[in-house]
Structure formats: structure tokens, C-alpha cells
Short mmCIF file of C-alpha atoms in Angstrom, two decimals:
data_model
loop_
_atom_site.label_atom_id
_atom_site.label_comp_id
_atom_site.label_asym_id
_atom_site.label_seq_id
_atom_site.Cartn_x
_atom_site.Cartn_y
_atom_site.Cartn_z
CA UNK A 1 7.51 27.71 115.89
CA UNK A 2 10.82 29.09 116.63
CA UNK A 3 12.18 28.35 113.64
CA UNK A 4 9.55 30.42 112.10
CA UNK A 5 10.26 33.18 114.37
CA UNK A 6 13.80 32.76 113.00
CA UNK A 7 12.89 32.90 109.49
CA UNK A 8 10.81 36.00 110.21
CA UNK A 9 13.79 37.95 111.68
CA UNK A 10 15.69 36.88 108.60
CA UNK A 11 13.39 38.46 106.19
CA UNK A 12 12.94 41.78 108.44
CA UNK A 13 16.97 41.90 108.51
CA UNK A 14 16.61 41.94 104.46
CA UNK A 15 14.17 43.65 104.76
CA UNK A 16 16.47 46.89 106.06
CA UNK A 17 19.06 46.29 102.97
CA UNK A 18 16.34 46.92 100.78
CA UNK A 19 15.82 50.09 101.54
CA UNK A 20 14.64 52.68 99.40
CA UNK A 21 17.50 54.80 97.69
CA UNK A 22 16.92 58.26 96.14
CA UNK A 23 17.89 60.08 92.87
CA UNK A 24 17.98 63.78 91.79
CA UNK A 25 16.89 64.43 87.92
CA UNK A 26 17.52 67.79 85.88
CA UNK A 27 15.20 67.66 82.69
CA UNK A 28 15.06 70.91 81.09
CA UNK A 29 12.17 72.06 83.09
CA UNK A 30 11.56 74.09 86.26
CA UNK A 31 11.68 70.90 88.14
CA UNK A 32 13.80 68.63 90.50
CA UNK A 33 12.93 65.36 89.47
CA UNK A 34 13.56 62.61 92.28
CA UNK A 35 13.39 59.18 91.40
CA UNK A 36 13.16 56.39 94.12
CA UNK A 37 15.13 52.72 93.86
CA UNK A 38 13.98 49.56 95.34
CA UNK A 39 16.04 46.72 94.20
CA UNK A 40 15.04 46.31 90.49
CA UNK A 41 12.04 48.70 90.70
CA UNK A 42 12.70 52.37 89.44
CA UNK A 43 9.98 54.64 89.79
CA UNK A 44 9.07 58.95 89.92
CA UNK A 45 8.82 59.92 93.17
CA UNK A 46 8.23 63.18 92.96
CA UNK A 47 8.93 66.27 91.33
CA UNK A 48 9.95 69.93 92.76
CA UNK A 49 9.68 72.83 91.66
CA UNK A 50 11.26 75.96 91.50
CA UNK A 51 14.69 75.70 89.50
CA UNK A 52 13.75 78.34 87.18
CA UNK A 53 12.69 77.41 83.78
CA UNK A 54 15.56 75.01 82.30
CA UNK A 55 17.42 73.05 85.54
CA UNK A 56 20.35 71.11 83.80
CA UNK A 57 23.01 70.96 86.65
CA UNK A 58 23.21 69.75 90.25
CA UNK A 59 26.36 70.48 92.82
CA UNK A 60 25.91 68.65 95.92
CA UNK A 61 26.66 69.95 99.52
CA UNK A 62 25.09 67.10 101.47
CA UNK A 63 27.27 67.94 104.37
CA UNK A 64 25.17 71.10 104.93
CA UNK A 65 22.07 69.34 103.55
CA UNK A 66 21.77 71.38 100.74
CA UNK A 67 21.97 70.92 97.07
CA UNK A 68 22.63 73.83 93.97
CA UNK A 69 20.88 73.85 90.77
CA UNK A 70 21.86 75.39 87.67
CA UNK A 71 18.94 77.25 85.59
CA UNK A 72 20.36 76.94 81.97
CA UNK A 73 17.66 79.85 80.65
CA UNK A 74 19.79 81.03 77.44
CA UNK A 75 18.68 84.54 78.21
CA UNK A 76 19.35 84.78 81.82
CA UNK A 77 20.54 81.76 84.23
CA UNK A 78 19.48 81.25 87.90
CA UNK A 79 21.37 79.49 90.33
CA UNK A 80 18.95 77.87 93.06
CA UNK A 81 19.88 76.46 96.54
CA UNK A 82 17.56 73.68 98.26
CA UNK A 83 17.15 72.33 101.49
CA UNK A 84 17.84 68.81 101.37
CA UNK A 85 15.45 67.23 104.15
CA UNK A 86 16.21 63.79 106.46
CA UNK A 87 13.71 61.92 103.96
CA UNK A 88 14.92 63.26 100.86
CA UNK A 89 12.30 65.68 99.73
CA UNK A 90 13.81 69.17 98.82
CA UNK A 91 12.67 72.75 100.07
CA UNK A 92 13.66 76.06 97.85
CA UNK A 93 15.95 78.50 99.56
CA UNK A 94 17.15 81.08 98.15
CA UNK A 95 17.99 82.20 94.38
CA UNK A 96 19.91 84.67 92.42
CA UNK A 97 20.18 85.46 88.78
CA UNK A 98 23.10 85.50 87.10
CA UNK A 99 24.98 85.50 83.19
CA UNK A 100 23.20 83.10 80.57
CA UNK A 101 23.44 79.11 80.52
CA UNK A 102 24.77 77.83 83.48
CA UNK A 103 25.91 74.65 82.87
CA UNK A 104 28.52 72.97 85.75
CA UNK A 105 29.49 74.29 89.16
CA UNK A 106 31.67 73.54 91.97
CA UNK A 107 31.74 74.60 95.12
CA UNK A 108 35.00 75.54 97.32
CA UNK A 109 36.59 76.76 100.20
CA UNK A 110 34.78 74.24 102.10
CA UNK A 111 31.03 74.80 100.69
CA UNK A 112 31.25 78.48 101.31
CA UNK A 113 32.14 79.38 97.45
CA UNK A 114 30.16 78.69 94.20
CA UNK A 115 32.30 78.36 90.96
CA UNK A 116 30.30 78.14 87.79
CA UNK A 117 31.32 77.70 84.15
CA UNK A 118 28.24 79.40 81.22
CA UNK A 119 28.79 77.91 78.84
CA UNK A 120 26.12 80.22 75.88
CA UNK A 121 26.77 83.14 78.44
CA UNK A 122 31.04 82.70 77.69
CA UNK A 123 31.52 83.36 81.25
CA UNK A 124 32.73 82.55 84.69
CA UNK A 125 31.04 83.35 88.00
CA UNK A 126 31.70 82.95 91.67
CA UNK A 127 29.39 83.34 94.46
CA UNK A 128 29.46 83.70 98.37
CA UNK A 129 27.17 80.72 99.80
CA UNK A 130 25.74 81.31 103.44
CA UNK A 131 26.58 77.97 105.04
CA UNK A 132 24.70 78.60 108.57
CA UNK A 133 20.75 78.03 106.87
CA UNK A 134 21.78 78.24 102.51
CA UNK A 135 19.40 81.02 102.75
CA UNK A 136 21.76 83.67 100.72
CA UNK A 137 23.69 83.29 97.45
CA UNK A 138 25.86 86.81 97.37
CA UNK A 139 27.47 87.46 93.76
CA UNK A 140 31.20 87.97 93.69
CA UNK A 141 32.32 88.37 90.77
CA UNK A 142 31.58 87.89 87.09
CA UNK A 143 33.85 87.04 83.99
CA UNK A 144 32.90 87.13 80.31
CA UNK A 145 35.66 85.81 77.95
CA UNK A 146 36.33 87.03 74.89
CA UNK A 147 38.32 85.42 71.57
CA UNK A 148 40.11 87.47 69.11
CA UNK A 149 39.05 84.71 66.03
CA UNK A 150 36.65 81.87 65.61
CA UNK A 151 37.76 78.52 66.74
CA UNK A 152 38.43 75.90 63.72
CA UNK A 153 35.08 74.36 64.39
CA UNK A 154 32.66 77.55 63.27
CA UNK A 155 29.76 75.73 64.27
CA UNK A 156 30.88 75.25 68.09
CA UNK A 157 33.78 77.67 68.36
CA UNK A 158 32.30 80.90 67.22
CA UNK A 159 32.03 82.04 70.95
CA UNK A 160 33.81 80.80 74.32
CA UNK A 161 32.06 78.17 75.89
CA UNK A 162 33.08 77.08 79.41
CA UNK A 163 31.61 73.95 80.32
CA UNK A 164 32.99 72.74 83.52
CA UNK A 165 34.02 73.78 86.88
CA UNK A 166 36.45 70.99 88.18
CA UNK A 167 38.26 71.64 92.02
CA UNK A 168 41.32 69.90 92.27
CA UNK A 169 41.79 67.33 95.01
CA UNK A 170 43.80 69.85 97.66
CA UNK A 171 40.92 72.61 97.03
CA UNK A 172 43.28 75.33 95.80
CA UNK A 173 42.51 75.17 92.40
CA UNK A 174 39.43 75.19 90.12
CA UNK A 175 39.84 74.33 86.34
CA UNK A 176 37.60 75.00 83.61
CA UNK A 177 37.32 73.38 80.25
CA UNK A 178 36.29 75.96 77.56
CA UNK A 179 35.05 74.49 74.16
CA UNK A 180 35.11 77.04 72.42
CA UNK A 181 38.29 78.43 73.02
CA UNK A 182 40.01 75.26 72.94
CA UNK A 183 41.67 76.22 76.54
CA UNK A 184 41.84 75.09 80.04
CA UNK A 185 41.36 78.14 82.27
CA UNK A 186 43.14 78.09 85.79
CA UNK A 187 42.21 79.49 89.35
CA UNK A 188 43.81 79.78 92.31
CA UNK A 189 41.53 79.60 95.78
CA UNK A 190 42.78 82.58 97.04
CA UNK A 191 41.75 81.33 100.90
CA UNK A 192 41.77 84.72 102.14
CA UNK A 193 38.22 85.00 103.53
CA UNK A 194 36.43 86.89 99.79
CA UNK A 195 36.09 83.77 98.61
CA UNK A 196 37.89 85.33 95.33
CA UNK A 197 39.57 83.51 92.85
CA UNK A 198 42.96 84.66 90.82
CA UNK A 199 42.93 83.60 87.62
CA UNK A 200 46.24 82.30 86.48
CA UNK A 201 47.41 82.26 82.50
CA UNK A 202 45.05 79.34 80.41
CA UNK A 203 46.45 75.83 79.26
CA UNK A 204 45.77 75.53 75.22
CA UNK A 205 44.54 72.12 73.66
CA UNK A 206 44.60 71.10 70.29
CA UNK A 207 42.67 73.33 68.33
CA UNK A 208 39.53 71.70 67.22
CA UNK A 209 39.12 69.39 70.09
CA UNK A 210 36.87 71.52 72.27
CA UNK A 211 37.54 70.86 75.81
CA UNK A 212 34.10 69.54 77.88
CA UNK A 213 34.64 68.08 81.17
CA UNK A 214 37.29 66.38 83.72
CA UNK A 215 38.16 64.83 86.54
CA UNK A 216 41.10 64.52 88.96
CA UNK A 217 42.75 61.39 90.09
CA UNK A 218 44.71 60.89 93.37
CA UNK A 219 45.50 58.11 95.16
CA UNK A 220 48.07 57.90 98.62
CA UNK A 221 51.06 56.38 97.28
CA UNK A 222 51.03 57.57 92.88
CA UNK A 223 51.15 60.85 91.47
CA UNK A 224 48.21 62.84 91.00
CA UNK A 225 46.16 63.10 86.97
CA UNK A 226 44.05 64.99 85.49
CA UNK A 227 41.84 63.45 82.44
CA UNK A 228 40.35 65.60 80.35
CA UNK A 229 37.34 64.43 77.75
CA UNK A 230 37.59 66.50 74.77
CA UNK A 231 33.46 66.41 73.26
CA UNK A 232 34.73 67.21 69.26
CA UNK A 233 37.75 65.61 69.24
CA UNK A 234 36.01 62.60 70.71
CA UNK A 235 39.27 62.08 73.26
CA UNK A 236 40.65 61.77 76.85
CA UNK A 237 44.24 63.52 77.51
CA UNK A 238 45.69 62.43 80.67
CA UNK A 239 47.90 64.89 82.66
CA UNK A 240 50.48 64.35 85.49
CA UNK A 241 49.58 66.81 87.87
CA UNK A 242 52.22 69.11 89.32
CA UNK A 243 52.71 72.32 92.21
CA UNK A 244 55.03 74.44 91.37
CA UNK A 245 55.43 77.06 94.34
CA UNK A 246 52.00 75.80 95.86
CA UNK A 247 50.78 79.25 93.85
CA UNK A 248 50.03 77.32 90.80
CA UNK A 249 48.71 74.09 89.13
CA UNK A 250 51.00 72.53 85.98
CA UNK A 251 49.57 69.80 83.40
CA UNK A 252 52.09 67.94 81.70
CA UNK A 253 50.60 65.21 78.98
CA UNK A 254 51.42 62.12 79.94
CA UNK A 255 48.63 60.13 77.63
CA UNK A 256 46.35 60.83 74.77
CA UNK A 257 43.89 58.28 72.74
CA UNK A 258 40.73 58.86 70.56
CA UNK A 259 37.72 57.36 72.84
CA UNK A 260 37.13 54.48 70.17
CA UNK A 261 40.52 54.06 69.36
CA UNK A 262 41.77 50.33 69.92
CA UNK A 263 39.35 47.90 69.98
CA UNK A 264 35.47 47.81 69.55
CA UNK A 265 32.99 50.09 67.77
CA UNK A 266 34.69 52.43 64.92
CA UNK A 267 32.57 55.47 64.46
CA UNK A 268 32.42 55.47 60.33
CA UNK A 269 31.28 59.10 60.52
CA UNK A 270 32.55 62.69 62.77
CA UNK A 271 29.34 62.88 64.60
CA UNK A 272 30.45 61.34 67.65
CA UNK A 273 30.68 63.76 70.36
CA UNK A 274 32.26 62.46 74.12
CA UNK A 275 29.58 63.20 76.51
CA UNK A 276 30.66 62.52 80.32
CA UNK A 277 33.62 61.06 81.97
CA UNK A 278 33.31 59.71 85.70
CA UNK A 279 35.83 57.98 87.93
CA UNK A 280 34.76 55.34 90.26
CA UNK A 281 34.52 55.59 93.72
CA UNK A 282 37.75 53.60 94.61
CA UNK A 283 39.84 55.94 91.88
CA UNK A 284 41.03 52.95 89.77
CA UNK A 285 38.53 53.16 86.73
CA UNK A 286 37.32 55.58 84.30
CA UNK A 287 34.01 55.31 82.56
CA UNK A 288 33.41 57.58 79.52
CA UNK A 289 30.32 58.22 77.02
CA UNK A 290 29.88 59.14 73.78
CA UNK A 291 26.86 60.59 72.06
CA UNK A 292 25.94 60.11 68.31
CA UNK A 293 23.49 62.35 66.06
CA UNK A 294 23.54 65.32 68.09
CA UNK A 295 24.31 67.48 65.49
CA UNK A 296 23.07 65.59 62.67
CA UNK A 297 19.98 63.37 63.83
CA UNK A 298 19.54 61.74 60.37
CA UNK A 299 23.27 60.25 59.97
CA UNK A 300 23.71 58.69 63.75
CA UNK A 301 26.17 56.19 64.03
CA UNK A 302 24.37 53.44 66.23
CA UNK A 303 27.27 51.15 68.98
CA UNK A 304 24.55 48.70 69.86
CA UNK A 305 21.44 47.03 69.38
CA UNK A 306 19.68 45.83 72.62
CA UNK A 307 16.58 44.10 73.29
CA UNK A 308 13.84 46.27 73.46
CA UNK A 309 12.92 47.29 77.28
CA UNK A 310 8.90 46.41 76.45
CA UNK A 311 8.29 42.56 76.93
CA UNK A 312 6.11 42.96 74.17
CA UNK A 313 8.02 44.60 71.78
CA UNK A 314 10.47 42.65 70.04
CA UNK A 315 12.31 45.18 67.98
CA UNK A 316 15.66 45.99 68.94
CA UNK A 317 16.55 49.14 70.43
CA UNK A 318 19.53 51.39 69.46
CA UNK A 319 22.09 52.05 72.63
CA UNK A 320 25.33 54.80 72.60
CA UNK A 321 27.99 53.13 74.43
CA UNK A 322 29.78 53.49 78.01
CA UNK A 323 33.48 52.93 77.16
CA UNK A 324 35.69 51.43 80.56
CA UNK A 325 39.09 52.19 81.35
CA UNK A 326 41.25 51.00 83.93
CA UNK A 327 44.08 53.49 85.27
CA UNK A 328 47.35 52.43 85.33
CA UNK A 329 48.57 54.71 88.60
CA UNK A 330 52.05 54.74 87.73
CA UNK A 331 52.40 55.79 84.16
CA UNK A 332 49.03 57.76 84.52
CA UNK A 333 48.07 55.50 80.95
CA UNK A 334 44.68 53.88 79.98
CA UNK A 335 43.53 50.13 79.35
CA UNK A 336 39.89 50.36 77.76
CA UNK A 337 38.45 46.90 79.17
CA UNK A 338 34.68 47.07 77.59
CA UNK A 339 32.40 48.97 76.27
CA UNK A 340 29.08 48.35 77.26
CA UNK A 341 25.72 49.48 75.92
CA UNK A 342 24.27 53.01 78.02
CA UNK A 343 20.73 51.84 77.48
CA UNK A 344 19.74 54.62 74.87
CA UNK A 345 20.29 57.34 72.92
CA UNK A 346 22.93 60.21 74.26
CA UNK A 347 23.80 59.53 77.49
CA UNK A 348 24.65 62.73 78.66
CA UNK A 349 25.62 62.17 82.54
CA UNK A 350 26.48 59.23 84.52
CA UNK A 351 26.66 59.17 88.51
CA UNK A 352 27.80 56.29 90.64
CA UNK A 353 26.50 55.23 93.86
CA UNK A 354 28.44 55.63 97.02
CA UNK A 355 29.73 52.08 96.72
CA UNK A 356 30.17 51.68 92.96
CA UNK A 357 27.71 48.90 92.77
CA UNK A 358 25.40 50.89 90.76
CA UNK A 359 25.87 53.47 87.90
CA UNK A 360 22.90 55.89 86.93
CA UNK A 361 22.39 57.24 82.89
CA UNK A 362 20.50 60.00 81.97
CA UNK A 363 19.39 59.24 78.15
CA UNK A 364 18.60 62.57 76.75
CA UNK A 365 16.70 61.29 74.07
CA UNK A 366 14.98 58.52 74.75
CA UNK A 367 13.82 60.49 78.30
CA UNK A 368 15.22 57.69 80.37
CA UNK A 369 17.18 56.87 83.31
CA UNK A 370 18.75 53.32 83.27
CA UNK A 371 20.45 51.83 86.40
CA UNK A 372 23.47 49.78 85.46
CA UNK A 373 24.97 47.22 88.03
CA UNK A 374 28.76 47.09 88.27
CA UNK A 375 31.12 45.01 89.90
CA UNK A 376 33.74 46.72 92.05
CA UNK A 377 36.39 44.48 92.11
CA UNK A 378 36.66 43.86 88.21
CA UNK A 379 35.01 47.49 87.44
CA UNK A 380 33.14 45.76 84.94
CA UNK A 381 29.59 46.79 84.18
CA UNK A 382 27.19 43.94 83.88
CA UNK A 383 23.55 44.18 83.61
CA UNK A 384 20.81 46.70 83.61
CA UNK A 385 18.82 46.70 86.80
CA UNK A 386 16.22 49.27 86.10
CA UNK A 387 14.51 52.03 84.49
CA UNK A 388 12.36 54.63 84.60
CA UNK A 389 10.77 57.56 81.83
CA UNK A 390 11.36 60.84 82.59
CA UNK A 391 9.77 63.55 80.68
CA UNK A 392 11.33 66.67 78.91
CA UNK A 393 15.40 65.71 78.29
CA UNK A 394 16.85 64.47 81.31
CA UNK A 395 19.94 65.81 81.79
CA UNK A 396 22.04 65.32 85.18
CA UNK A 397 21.58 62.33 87.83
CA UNK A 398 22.78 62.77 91.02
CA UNK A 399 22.48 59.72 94.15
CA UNK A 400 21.42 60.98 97.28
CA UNK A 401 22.72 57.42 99.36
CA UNK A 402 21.20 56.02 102.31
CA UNK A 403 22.16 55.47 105.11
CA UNK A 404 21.91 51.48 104.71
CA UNK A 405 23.48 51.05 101.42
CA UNK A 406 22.46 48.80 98.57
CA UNK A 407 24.69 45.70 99.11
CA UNK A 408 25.10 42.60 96.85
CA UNK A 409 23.01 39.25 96.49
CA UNK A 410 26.34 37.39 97.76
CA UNK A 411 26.32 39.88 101.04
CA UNK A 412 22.98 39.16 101.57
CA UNK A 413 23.22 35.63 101.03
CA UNK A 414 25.86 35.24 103.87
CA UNK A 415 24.17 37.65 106.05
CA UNK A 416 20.90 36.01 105.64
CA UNK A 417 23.14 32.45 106.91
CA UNK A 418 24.22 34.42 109.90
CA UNK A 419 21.21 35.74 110.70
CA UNK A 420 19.65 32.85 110.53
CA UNK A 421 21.95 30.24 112.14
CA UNK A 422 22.26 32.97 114.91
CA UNK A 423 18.52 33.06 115.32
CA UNK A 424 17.64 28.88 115.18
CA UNK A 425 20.42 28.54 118.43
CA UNK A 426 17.66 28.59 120.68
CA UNK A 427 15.87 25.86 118.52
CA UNK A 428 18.63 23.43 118.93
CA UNK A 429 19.10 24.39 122.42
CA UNK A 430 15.39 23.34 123.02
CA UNK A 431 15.53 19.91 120.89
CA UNK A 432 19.63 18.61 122.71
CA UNK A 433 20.70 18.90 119.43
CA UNK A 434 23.50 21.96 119.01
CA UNK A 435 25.78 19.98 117.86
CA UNK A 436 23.73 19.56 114.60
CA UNK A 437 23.67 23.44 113.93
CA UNK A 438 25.99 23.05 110.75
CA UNK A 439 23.43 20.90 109.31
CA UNK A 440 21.66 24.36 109.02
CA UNK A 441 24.46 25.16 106.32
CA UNK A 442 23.64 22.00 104.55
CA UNK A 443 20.06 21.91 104.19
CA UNK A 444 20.18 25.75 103.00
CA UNK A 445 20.34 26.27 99.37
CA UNK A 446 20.82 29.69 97.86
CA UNK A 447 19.72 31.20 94.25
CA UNK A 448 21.10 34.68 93.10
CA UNK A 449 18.09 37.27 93.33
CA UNK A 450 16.73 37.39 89.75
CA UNK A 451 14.94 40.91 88.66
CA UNK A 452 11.22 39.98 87.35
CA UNK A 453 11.41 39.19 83.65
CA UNK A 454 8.42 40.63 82.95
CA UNK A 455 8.77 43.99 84.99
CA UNK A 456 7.86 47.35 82.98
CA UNK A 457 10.93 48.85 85.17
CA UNK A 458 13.40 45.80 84.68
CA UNK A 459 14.96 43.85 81.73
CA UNK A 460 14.95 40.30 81.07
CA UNK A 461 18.81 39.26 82.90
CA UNK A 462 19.23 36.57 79.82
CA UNK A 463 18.11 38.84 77.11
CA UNK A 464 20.61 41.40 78.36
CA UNK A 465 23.71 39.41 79.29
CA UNK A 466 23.32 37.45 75.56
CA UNK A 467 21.06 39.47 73.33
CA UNK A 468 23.35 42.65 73.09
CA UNK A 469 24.79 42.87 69.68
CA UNK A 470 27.16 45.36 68.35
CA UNK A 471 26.27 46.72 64.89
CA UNK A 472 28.61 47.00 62.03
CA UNK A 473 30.14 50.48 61.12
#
């Protein structure tokens, strides 16, 4: 009977690491989509709305349990606060309208500035966010760029196109990646209370190579980078990151390679755009996708072939790839070390979760959000866990972590040992036989937690870990 009891607390004590974690989706649609993640079982949890008529872009401010998103309405954008509640479900705030097609924010000065890149409106905007209640978003200023001659691209470059707002790691400087213009602009946090910015003189790329996103890399004891993902020239250019004067922020190139460069898939056509770039929590790894037959459906240029995510269906699926990188700290180069299969067509946006175990893919075209386990110490990615359909075209996935975090079968295995040794003690006490408690080690066997191969919202393990094929250029 007490050894029963002792099971039972085991289970309960699993019970708490499998937890429900939550998920914001942008689709294109007025809506807040929040999925829910149990283990291997991916579902819609709800869906809020109020983020006017095209949400595309989340900024986080969990500190102040709040959370920005970005109304990409081609006419006129809207930039939309919610109240992030203990449970996860999300209460509109306030609102303000603002340029055309927000696409990527940041926020600064501590949460109490909004930075935000528009990309079909060619602009730049800051705002004034009320951190005591979120309840006001006060305009501060508003930049339109303009371009004396079209880019070399005249299909993307005929306009400026900002499509990021990146804060470097000391807060004192927000970069933003324009695509159109083929530049990097700069801006200095002034700190002085407006929450203005002063915008310093632009950093040119190679023509052609239209800018998109970037992150910053800094670690305690190796110099700082910035890697930039270039979306037409399909490339990451990695930057040693410099202070001159404190009063401005230098790039100098330190690396440059084509995404599919060494190793691989070979793209046998130009329509392969880079899509995202992400580093990992622990800042040693860089994941990077790429997107194929966005601007010419009909000659896509297909990575992988997968096994199709219905049981019943045996045809194989077509995947765009997640490329990995490892960062070399010193020399600020890259190693790719995989490329893995995203789970779909376009995967515009990856998130990790707070631990790195677990990477999240919005597939824009297949409407789908595939979880992706990862293992931190190698940085490898390794199986698909789950999936779920979301309607319109999912765009941005952002975690919102529990407080008990998703931890691995091996954690649980030697918890569930402790737990349970800890818990039979007063079974051997009763029975003269402590002495025997190792036995408990003995007689317990352990299998690695398998997802359920026929689950609509989880792959077969063995069909994904040995079925994935790469196709031939």
C-alpha cells in the first residue's frame, strides 16, 4: 500500500513538468492566436481579437505583462498593446494608428519606448509606452525615407523598405535593416527622458542583397557581433561590433557566406529568399531559414521531402529547410552543422523556448505551426514533436514560458528515481529492510517517452528520424 502511495506521488510530481505551455500566433487576421503545448499534443486554444485587420508582429514586454502587436494594414497600420494575464489569456489596451505596414518593433529605454520599422509605409516610428497600466501609446515621432534611384532589384527595391527594429545588447542603439535601400540605418537612445532617437549616418550593403533582419551576439569574455540575414542575396554577414566615443555603433565585416553555400542543398534557381535568423538562448548557435517560391510559386525549389504528417496519407510532403550554425566567439566566423527540414512550406519565423529545448515554425503556407525538439548541448535539432493548423498565413510565434519549464525525458527519468526512492523509505523502514533500498535502482527499468505514432498532432519518431530525404537540385 505504501508503495502505491509512492508511485502515486511519482506520477503527481510528473505530473507538474507537464504542464501546459503557451504560444502567441500572428496570422494575417484581426486575431491573437494562442496555441497551448502539452508534451506532444499541440492544440488552438483560443483566439483574440482586436489587432486590427492584418496582426503580423509581436514585441514582448512580459516584465510589465504586456505584449505589442503590429497591424500590417497596407493602407494604415495599428500598433496594439495587450494585457498579458497570470493564465495567459490577453486583454486589449490601448491602440494608436500609425504609417502603413508595420512589420518589426522593439522596444527601449527599458519598455518605455516603441521602435518600429514599415516596411510598404518606407518609414520609421517611435512611440512613448505608459509602463504604469500599458493603457497609452503616445506618438513621437515619424520618419519616411526616401531614395534618389531604384535599387538593382526593381521588383523589391523600387521603394525603402525597413524591415527590422534590432536594440543592441547595451540598449543605446537600435538598428534597422532596410531592403530596399540596401542600408543599415543607425540610432542612438538618446536616454534623455523624450524617449527620442538621433539618427546617426546609414551603413550600405551590397547592392542587391536587401537587408531583412538581425541579431546581436554577446557573450562575457569575446567581442560582441552582429549577423545580418540578407532575404535576396540569400546571406548572413557577420560584424565585429565596436563603440567608438560611446556616441556611436561601428560594424566592421568580419564574415560573409551565401546561406547554402558549403555543404547540403544547392538552390538550382534565384528564388530562394532567407526568411528568419534566431540565436539560441545560450548565444552559441545560429539557426537560419530560407523560403522558396515566394515570388514565383510555380518554379519552387523543394530542400526536403518528409513523411506526410496524416497517418493515412502516404505521400511525401515538401519541407524548406532550417540551416544550423555554430559561432565561433573568437573570430566571430560560422560552422553550418545541419540543415534540417522546417516542416513545410516558408517558414517565415522561428522562436525558441526559454530553455532551447524546443523551437516553434510558423509555415506560412501550409498554415502550420510545427514544434521542433533540440538538444542544447550539441544545438542540434532532432525531431518534430508537434503540430497544429492555423488558419489565414501564420506569421510570427512567440513562447509565453511557464513557470515550470518543459524539461527532458532524461530529467524526468532521474527525478522520477528520486522521487520515488525518496518516497518507498518509509516502506523499507516498515519491512527491516533499508539496507535493500538500492535494489529499488535495480528492479527499475526506464524507456524514453515516445510521442503516439498515430497522433493527428504528432509524427511517427521513426518515420522522422529515417524517412527524411533530401531531393536533388
Amino acid at each position: 500500500m505504501l508503495l502505491l502511495q509512492a508511485l502515486e506521488i511519482t506520477t503527481l510530481f510528473l505530473c507538474e513538468f507537464s504542464v501546459a505551455t503557451l504560444l502567441y500566433v500572428t496570422n494575417y487576421s484581426e486575431n491573437i492566436v494562442t496555441l497551448e503545448l502539452t508534451n506532444t499534443k499541440l492544440k488552438v486554444k483560443a483566439t483574440t481579437p482586436g489587432c486590427g485587420d492584418e496582426s503580423q508582429y509581436l514585441t514582448p514586454d512580459f516584465a510589465n505583462n504586456r505584449l505589442f502587436c503590429l497591424d500590417e494594414n497596407p493602407r494604415k497600420g495599428t500598433i496594439v498593446s495587450f494585457e498579458v494575464k497570470d493564465n495567459g489569456t490577453l486583454s486589449r489596451q490601448a491602440s494608436v494608428e500609425t504609417i502603413a505596414g508595420p512589420v518589426a518593433s522593439t522596444l527601449y529605454e527599458d519598455g518605455k519606448g516603441l521602435a518600429v520599422a514599415h516596411f510598404i509605409g518606407a518609414g520609421f516610428t517611435t512611440f512613448d509606452v505608459d509602463t504604469s497600466g500599458g493603457t497609452s501609446i503616445t506618438p513621437i515621432d515619424t520618419e519616411v525615407y526616401t531614395m534618389a534611384v531604384e535599387g538593382p532589384n526593381d521588383l523589391r527595391q523600387e521603394h525603402p523598405h525597413p524591415h527590422d527594429a534590432i536594440l543592441d545588447p547595451d540598449g543605446q542603439f537600435v538598428l534597422v535593416p532596410d531592403l530596399g535601400t540596401d542600408l543599415i540605418q543607425r540610432y542612438l537612445v538618446t536616454n534623455d527622458g523624450s524617449r527620442g532617437l538621433l539618427r546617426l549616418a546609414p551603413i550600405v550593403v551590397p547592392a542587391g542583397s536587401g537587408p531583412r533582419h538581425g541579431v546581436f551576439v554577446k557573450t562575457d569574455d569575446a567581442p560582441t557581433y552582429f549577423y545580418l540575414l540578407s532575404e535576396m542575396g540569400n546571406s548572413i554577414t557577420g560584424y565585429l561590433v565596436s563603440y567608438p566615443g560611446y556616441s556611436s555603433i561601428e560594424l566592421t565585416q568580419v564574415y560573409y557566406t551565401t546561406i547554402h553555400e558549403t555543404g547540403g542543398w544547392m538552390p538550382n534557381g534565384k528564388d530562394v529568399l532567407g526568411g528568419e535568423i534566431g540565436l539560441s538562448p545560450d548565444g552559441n548557435f545560429l539557426l537560419v531559414t530560407t523560403r522558396t517560391g515566394i515570388i514565383f510559386p510555380d518554379k519552387m525549389n523543394i530542400s526536403f521531402t518528409i513523411p506526410n504528417l496524416n497517418p493515412q496519407n502516404k505521400t511525401l510532403m515538401d519541407s524548406d529547410p532550417i540551416v544550423n550554425f555554430r559561432i565561433d566567439h573568437e573570430t566571430g566566423n560560422l560552422t553550418k552543422i545541419q540543415e534540417f527540414p522546417a516542416g513545410g512550406m516558408v517558414p517565415r519565423h522561428f522562436s525558441y523556448n526559454n530553455d532551447g529545448t524546443m523551437v516553434a515554425v510558423v509555415l506560412s503556407r501550409d498554415q502550420r505551426v510545427m514544434i521542433i525538439d533540440r538538444d542544447v548541448n550539441t544545438g542540434m535539432l532532432t525531431r518534430f514533436r508537434a503540430w497544429v493548423h492555423v488558419d489565414k498565413e501564420p506569421s510570427f510565434v512567440l513562447w509565453k514560458q511557464s513557470k515550470l519549464h518543459h524539461v527532458s525525458n532524461e530529467r524526468i527519468f532521474l527525478i522520477s528515481l528520486i522521487v520515488l526512492a525518496l518516497a518507498s523509505i518509509p516502506v523499507y523502514f516498515y519491512r527491516g529492510k533499508l539496507a535493500r533500498l538500492p535494489d529499488l535502482f535495480k528492479q527499475t527499468s526506464y524507456k524514453p517517452l515516445r510521442q503516439d505514432q498515430r497522433d493527428e498532432n504528432g509524427p511517427d519518431e521513426s518515420e522522422i528520424s529515417e524517412g527524411v530525404e533530401t531531393a536533388q537540385p
